[in-house]
PDB file of C-alpha atoms in Angstrom:
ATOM      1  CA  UNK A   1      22.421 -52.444 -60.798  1.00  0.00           C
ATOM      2  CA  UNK A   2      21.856 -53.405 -64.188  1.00  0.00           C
ATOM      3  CA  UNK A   3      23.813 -52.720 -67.622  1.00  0.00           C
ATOM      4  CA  UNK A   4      21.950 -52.410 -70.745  1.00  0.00           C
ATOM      5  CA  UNK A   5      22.728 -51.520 -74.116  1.00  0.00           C
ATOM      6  CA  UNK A   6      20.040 -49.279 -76.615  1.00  0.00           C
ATOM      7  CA  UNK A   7      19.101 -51.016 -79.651  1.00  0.00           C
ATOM      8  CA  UNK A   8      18.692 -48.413 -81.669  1.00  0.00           C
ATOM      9  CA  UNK A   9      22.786 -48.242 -82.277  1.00  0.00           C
ATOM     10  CA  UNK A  10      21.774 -50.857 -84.489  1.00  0.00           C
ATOM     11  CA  UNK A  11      18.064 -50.746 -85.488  1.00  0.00           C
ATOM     12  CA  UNK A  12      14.519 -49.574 -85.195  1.00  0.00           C
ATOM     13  CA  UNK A  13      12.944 -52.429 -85.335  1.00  0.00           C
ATOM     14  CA  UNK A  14      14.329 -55.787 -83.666  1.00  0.00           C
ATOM     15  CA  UNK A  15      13.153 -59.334 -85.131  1.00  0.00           C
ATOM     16  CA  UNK A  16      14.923 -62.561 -85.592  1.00  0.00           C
ATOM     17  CA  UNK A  17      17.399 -61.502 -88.012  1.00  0.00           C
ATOM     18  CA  UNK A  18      19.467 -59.810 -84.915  1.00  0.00           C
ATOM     19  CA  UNK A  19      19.287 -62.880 -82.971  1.00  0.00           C
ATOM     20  CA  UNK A  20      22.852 -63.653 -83.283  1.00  0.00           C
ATOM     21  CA  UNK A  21      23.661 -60.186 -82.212  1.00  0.00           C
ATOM     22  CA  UNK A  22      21.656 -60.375 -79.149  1.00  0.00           C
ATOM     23  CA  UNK A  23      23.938 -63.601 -78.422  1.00  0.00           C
ATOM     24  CA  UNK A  24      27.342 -61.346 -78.910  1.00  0.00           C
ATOM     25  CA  UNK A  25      25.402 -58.680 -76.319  1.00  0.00           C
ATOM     26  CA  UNK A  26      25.065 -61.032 -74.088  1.00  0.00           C
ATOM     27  CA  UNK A  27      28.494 -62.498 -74.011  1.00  0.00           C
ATOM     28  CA  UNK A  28      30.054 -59.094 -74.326  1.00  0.00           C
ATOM     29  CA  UNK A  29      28.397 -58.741 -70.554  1.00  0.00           C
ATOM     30  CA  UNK A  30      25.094 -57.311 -70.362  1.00  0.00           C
ATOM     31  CA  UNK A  31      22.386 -58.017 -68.197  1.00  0.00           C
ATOM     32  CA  UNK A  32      19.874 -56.733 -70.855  1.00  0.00           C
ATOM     33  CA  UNK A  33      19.292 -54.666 -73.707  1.00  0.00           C
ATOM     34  CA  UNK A  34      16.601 -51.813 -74.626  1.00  0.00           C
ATOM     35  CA  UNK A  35      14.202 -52.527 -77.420  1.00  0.00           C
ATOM     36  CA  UNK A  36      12.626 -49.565 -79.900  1.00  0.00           C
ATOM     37  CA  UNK A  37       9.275 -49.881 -79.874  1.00  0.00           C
ATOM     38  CA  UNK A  38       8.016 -47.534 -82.844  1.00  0.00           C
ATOM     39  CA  UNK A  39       5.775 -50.563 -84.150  1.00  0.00           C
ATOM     40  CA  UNK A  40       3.047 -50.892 -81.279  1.00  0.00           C
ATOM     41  CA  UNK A  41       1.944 -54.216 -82.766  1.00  0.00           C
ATOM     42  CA  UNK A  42       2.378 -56.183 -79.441  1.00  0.00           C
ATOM     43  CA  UNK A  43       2.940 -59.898 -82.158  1.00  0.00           C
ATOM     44  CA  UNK A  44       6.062 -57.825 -83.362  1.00  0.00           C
ATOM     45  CA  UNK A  45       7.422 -58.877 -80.059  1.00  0.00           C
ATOM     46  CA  UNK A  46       6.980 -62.605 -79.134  1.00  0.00           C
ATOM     47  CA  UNK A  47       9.586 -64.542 -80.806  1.00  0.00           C
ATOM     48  CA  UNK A  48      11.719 -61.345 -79.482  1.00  0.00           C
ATOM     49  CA  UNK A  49      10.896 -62.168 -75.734  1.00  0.00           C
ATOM     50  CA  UNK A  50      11.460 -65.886 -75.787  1.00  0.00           C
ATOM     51  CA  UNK A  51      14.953 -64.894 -77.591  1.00  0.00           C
ATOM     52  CA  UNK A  52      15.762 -62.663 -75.263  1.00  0.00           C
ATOM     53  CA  UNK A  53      14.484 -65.228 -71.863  1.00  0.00           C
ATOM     54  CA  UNK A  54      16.576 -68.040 -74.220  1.00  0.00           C
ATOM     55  CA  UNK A  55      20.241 -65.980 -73.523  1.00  0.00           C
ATOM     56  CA  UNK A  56      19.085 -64.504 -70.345  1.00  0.00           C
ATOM     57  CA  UNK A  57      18.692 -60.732 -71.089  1.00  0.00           C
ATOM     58  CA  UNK A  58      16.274 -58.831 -69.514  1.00  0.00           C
ATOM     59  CA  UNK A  59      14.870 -55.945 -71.698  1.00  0.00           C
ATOM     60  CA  UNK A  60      13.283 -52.387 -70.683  1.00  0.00           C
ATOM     61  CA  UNK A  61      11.491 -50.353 -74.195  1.00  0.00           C
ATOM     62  CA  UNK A  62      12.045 -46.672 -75.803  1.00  0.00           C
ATOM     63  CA  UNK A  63       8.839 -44.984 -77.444  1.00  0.00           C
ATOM     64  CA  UNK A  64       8.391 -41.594 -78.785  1.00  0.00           C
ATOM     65  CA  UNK A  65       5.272 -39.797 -80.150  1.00  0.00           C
ATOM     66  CA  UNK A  66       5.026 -37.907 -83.925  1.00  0.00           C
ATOM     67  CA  UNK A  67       3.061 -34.698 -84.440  1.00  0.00           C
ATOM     68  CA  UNK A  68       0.082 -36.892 -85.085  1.00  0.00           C
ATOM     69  CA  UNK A  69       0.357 -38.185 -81.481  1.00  0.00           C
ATOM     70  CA  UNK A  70       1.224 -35.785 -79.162  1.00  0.00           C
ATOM     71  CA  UNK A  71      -0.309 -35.188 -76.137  1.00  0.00           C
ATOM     72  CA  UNK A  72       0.084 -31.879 -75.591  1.00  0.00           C
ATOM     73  CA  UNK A  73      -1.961 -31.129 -78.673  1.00  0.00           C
ATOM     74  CA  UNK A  74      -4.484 -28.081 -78.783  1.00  0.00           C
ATOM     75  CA  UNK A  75      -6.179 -30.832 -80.955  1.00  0.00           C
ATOM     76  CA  UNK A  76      -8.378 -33.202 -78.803  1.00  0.00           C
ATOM     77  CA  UNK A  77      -8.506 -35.545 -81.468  1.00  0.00           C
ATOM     78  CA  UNK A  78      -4.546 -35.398 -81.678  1.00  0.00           C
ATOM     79  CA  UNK A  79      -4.281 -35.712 -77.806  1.00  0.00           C
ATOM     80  CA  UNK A  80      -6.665 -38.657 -78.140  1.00  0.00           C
ATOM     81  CA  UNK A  81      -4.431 -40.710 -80.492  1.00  0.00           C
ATOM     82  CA  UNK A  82      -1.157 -39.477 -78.315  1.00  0.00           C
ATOM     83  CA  UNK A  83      -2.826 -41.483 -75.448  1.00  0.00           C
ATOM     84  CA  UNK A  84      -3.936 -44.526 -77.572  1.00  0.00           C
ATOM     85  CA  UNK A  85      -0.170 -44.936 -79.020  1.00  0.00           C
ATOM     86  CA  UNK A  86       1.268 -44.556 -75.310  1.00  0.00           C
ATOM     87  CA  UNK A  87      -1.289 -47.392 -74.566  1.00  0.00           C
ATOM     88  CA  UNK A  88      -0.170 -49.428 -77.314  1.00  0.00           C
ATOM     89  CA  UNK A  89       3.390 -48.936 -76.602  1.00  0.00           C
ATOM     90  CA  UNK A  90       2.737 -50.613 -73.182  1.00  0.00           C
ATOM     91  CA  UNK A  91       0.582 -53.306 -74.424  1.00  0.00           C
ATOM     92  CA  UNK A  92       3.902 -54.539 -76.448  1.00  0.00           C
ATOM     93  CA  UNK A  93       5.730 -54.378 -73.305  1.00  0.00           C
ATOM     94  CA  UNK A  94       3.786 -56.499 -71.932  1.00  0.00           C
ATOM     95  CA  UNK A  95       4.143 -58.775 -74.734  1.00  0.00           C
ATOM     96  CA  UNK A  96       8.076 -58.284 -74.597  1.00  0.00           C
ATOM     97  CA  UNK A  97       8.405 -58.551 -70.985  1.00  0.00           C
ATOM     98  CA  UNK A  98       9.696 -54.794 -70.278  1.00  0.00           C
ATOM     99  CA  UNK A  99       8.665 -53.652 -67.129  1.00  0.00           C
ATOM    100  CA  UNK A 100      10.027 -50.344 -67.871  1.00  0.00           C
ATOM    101  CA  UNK A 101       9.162 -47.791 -70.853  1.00  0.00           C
ATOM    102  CA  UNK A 102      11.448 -44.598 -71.066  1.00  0.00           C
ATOM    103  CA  UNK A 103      11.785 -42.236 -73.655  1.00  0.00           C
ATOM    104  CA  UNK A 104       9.938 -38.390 -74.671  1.00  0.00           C
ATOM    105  CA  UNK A 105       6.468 -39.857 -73.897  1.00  0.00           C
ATOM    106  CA  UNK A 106       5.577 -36.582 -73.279  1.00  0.00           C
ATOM    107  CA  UNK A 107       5.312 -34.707 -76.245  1.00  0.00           C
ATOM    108  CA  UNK A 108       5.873 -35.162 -80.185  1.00  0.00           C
ATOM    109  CA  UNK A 109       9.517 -35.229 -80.958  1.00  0.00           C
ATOM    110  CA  UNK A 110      11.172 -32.574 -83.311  1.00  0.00           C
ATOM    111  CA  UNK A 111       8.118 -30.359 -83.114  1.00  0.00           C
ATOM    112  CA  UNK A 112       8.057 -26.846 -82.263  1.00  0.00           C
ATOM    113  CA  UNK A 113       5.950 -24.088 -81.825  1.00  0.00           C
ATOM    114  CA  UNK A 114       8.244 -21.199 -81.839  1.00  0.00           C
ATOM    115  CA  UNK A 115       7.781 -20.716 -77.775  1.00  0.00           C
ATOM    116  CA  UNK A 116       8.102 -22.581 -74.652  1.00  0.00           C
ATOM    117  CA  UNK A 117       5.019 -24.913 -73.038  1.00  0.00           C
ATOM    118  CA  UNK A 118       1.932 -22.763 -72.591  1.00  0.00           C
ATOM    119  CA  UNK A 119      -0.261 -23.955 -69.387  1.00  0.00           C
ATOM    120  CA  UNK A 120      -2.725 -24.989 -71.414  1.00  0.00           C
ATOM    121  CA  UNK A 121       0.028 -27.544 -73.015  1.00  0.00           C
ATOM    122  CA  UNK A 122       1.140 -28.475 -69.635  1.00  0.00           C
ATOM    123  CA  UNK A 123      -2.332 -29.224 -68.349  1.00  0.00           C
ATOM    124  CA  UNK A 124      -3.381 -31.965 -71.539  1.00  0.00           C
ATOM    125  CA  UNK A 125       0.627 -33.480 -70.993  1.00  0.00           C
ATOM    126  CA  UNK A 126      -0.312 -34.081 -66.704  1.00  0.00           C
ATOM    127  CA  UNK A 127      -3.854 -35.424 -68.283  1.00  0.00           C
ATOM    128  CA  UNK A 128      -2.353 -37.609 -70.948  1.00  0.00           C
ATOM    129  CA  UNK A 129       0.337 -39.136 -68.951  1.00  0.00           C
ATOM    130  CA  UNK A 130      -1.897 -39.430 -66.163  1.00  0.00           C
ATOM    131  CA  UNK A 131      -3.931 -41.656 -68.289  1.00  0.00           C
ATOM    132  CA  UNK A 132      -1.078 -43.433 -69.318  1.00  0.00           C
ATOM    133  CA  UNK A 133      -0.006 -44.249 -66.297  1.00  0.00           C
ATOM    134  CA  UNK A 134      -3.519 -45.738 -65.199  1.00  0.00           C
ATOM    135  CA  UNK A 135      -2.726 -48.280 -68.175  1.00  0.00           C
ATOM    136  CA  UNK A 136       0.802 -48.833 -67.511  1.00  0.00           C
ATOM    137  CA  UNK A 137      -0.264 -49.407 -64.009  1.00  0.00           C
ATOM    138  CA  UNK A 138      -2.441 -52.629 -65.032  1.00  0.00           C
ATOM    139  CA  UNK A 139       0.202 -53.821 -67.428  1.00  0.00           C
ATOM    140  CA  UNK A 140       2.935 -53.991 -65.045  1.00  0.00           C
ATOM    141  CA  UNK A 141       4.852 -51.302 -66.666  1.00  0.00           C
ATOM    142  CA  UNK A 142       6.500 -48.302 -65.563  1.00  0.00           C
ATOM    143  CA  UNK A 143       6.749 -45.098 -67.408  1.00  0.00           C
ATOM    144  CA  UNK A 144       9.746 -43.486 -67.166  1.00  0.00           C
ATOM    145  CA  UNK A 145       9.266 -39.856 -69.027  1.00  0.00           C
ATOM    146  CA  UNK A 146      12.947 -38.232 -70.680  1.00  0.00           C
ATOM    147  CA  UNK A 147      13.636 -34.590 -70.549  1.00  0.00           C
ATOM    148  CA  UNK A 148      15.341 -33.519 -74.168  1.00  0.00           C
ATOM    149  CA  UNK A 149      17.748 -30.606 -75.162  1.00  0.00           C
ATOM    150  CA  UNK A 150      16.004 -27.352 -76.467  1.00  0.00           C
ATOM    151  CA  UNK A 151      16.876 -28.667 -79.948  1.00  0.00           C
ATOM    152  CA  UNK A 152      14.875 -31.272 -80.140  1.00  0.00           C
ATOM    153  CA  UNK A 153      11.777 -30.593 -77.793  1.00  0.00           C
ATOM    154  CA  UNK A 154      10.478 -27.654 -75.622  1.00  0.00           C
ATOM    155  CA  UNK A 155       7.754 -29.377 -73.464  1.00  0.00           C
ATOM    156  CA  UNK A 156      10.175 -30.899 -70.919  1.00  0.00           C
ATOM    157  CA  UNK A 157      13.885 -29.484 -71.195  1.00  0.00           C
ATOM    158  CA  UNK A 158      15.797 -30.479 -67.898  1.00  0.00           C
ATOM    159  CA  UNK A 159      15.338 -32.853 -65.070  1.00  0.00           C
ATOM    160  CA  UNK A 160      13.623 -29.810 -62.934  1.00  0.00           C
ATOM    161  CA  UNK A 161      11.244 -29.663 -65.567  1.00  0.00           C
ATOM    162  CA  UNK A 162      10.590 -33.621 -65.788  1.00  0.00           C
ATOM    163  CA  UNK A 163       9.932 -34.184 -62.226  1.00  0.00           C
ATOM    164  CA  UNK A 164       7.700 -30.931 -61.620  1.00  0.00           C
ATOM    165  CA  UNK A 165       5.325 -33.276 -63.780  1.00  0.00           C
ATOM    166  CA  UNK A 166       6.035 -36.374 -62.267  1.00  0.00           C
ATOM    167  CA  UNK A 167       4.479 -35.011 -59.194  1.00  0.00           C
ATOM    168  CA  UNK A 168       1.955 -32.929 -60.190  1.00  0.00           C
ATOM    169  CA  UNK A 169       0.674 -36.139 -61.722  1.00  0.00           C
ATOM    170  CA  UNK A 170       1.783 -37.645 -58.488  1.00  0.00           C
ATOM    171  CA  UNK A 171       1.005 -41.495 -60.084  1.00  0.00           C
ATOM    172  CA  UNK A 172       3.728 -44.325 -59.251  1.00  0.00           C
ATOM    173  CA  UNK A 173       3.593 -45.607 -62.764  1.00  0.00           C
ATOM    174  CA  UNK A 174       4.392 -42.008 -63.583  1.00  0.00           C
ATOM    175  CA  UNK A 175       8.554 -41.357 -63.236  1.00  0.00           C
ATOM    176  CA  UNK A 176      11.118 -40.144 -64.849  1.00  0.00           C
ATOM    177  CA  UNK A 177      14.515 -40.756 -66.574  1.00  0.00           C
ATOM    178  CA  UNK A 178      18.034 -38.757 -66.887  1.00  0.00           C
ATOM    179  CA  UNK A 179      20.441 -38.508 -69.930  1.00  0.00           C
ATOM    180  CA  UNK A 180      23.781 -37.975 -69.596  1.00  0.00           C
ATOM    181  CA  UNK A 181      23.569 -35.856 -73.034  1.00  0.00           C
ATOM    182  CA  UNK A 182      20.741 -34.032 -73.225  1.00  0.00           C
ATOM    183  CA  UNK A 183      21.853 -33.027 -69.781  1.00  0.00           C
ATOM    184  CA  UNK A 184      24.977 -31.988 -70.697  1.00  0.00           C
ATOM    185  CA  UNK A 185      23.693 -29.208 -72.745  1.00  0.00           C
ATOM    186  CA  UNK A 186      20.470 -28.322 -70.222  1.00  0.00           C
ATOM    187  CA  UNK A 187      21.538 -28.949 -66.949  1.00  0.00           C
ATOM    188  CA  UNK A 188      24.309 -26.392 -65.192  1.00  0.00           C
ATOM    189  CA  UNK A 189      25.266 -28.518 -62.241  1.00  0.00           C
ATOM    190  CA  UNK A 190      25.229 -32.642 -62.635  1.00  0.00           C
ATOM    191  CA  UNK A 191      24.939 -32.936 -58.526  1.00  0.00           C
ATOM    192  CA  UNK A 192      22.174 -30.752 -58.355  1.00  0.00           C
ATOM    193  CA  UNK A 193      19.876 -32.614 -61.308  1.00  0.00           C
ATOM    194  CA  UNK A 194      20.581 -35.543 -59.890  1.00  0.00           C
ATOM    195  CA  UNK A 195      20.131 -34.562 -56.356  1.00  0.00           C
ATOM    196  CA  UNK A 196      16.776 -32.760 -57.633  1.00  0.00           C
ATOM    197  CA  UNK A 197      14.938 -35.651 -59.014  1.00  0.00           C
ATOM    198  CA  UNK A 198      16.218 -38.477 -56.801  1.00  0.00           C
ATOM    199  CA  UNK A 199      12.531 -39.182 -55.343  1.00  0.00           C
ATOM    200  CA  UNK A 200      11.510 -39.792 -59.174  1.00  0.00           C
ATOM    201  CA  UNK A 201      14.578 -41.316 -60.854  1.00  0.00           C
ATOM    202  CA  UNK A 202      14.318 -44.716 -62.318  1.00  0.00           C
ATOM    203  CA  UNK A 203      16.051 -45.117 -65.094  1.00  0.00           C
ATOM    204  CA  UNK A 204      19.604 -43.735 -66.467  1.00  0.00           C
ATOM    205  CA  UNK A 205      21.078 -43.035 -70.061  1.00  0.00           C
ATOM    206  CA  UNK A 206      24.504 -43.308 -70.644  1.00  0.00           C
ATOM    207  CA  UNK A 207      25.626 -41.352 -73.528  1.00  0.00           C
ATOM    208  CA  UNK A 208      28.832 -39.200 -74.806  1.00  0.00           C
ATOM    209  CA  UNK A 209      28.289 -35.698 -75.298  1.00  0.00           C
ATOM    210  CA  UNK A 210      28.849 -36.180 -78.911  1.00  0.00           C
ATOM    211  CA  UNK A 211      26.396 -39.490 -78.827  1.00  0.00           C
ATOM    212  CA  UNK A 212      29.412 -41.749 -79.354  1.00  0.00           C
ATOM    213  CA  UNK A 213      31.101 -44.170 -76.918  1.00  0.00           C
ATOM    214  CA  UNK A 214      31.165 -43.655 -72.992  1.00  0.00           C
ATOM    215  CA  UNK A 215      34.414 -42.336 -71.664  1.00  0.00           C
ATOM    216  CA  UNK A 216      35.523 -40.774 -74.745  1.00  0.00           C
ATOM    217  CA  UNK A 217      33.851 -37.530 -74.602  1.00  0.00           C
ATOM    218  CA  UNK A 218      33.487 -34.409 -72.431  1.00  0.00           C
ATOM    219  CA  UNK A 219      30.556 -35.919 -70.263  1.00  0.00           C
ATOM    220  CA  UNK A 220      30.950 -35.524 -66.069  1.00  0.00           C
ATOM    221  CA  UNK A 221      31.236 -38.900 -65.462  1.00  0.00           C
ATOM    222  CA  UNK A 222      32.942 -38.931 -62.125  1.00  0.00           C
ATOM    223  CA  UNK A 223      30.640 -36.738 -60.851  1.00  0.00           C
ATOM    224  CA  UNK A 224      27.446 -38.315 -62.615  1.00  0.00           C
ATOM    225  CA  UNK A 225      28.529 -41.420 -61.107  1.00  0.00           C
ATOM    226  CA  UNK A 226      29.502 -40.430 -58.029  1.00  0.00           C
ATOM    227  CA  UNK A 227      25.999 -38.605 -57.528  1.00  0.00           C
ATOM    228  CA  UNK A 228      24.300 -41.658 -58.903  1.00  0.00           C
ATOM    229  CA  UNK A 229      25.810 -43.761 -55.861  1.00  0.00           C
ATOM    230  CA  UNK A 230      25.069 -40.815 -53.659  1.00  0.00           C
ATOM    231  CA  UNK A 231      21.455 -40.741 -53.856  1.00  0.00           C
ATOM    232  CA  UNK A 232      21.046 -45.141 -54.013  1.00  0.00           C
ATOM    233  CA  UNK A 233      20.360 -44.867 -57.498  1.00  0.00           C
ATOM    234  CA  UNK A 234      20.265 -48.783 -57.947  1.00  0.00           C
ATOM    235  CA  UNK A 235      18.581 -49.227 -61.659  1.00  0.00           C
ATOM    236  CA  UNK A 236      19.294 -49.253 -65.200  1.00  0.00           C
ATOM    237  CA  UNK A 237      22.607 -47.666 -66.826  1.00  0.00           C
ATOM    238  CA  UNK A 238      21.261 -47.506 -70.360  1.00  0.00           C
ATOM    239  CA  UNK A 239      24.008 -46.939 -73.233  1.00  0.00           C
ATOM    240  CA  UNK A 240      22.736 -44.960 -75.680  1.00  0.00           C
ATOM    241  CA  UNK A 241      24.636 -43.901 -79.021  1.00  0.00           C
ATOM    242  CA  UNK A 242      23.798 -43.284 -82.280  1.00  0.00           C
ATOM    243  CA  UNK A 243      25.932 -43.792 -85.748  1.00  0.00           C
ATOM    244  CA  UNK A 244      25.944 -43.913 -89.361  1.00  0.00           C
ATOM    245  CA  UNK A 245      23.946 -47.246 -89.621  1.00  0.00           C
ATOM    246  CA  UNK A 246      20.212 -46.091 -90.050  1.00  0.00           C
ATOM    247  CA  UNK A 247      19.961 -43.035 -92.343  1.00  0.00           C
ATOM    248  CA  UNK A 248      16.488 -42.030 -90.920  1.00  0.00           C
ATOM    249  CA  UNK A 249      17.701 -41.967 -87.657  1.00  0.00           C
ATOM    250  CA  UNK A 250      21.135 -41.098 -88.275  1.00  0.00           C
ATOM    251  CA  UNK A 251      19.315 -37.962 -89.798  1.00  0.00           C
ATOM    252  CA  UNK A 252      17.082 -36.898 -87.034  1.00  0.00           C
ATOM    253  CA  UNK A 253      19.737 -37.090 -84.437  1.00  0.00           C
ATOM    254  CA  UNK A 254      21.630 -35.205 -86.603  1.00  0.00           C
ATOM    255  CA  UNK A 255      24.692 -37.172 -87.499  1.00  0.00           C
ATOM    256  CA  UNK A 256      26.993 -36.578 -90.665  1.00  0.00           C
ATOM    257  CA  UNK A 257      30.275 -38.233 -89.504  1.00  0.00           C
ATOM    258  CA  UNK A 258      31.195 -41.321 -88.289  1.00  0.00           C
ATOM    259  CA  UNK A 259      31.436 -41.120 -84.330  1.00  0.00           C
ATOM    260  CA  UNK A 260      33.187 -44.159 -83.384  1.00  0.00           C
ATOM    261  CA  UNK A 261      34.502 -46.836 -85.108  1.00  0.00           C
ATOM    262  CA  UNK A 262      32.366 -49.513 -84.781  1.00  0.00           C
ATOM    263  CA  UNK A 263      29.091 -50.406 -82.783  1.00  0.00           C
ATOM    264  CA  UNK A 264      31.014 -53.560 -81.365  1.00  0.00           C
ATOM    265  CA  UNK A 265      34.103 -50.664 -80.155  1.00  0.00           C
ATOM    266  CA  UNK A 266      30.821 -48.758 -78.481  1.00  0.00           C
ATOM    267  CA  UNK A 267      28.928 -51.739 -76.960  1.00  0.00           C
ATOM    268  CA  UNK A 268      32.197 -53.088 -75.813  1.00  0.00           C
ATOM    269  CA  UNK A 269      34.924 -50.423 -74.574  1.00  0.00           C
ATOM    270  CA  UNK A 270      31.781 -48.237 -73.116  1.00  0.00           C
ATOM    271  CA  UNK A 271      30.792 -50.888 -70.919  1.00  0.00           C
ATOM    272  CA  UNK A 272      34.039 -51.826 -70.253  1.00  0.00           C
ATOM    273  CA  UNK A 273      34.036 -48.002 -69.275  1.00  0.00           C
ATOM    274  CA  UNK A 274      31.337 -47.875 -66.972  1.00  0.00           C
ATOM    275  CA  UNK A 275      31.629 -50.905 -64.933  1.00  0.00           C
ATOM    276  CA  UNK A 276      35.296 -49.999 -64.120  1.00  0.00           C
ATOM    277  CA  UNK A 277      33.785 -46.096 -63.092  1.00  0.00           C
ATOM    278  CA  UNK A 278      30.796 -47.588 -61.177  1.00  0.00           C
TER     279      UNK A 278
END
């Protein structure tokens, strides 16, 4: 088991300037932390991965696509560039040393068509992943696709949906990823998500129902925990919130109040949190 902490509580883009607060990550307790990769240019990430082998922290990477790179495009040229941007998302991992890239690789985030997937969507998203995982395959990365609430996708909704595409593409770069919010609005039973996708499961997002810190929310957690154990889950527990501190992305995860009161009181009293639960 490892513990990791999401970046993007903090930033979009990390460089040397948060080098002291991957230090205070690493002596809060974490084995690692998960780096934003929204810049594919791998150079973005060298001085990042000796940093992060310097204090010991292993890393995994987040991606998502726009509407000029989505996969599932009726647009071939659109579909085309979806693909290229997955590949140079894992080219950077490479360069950062992430073995693992999770995130809504899937489709273009915030997009909508005023329906659910058609088949013809679903049958470019099993081709572009499927490409994607060919690539990730010779980098040494894993792909680790993330089912999103109905609010801010409709290609993959619940964990049902994610691994119905993780084996029709049937590639073991190819898996998929749960989050403990977006499946506290989709899923009906925790046990049975879990249960559902345990062949496919390889990575793990810890985060409050209302995005803020661990524990002090409405989330399951005995029972996401206890299924977690259950089915040897034995990877990544992610934390994942999201503040005031970036106004783009405090905007598209739709967040007007302050949530918590600090990112130290998150990073710290949420792992705190979840290694006492685990």
């Amino acid at each position: 088991m490892r513990y990791g902490l999401n970046l993007l509580l903090w930033t979009t883009h990390v460089d040397d300037s948060h080098s002291e607060l991957l230090g205070r990550i690493k002596e809060w307790g974490y084995d690692g932390v998960e780096v934003p990769i929204f810049d594919t240019d791998p150079a973005r990430y060298e001085s990042l991965a000796r940093r992060l082998d310097d204090l010991g922290l292993a890393r995994s990477a987040v991606a998502a696509c726009g509407p000029d790179a989505n996969i599932i495009s009726n647009d071939p040229d659109v579909r085309a560039a979806g693909v290229a941007h997955l590949r140079s998302a894992i080219d950077a991992c490479g360069v950062l040393g992430a073995d693992l890239l999770c995130g809504p690789l899937h489709s273009a985030l915030g997009v909508f068509t005023g329906g659910g997937p058609t088949d013809d969507e679903w049958k470019h998203g099993r081709e572009g992943l499927a490409a994607a995982a060919r690539h990730a395959e010779a980098a040494g990365v894993t792909l680790a696709i993330e089912p999103l609430n109905r609010f801010e996708c409709y290609f993959l909704n619940s964990a049902a949906d994610a691994v119905r595409l993780c084996r029709e593409v049937d590639h073991p770069r190819l898996k998929m990823m749960y989050d403990t919010f977006h499946a506290h609005i989709e899923e009906k039973r925790v046990a049975a998500a879990l249960t559902g996708c345990s062949d496919q499961l390889v990575h793990v997002h810890l985060s409050e129902n209302d995005r803020s810190t661990p524990g002090e929310g409405q989330v399951d957690w005995p029972t996401t925990f206890a299924t977690l154990k259950g089915i040897g889950y034995d990877g990544w527990l992610v934390i994942e919130a999201f503040g005031l501190a970036l106004p783009a992305l405090a905007a598209a995860t739709k967040i007007w109040r302050p949530m918590f009161p600090s990112e130290e009181h998150v990073a710290r009293a949420g792992l705190e949190f979840v290694k006492r639960s685990w």
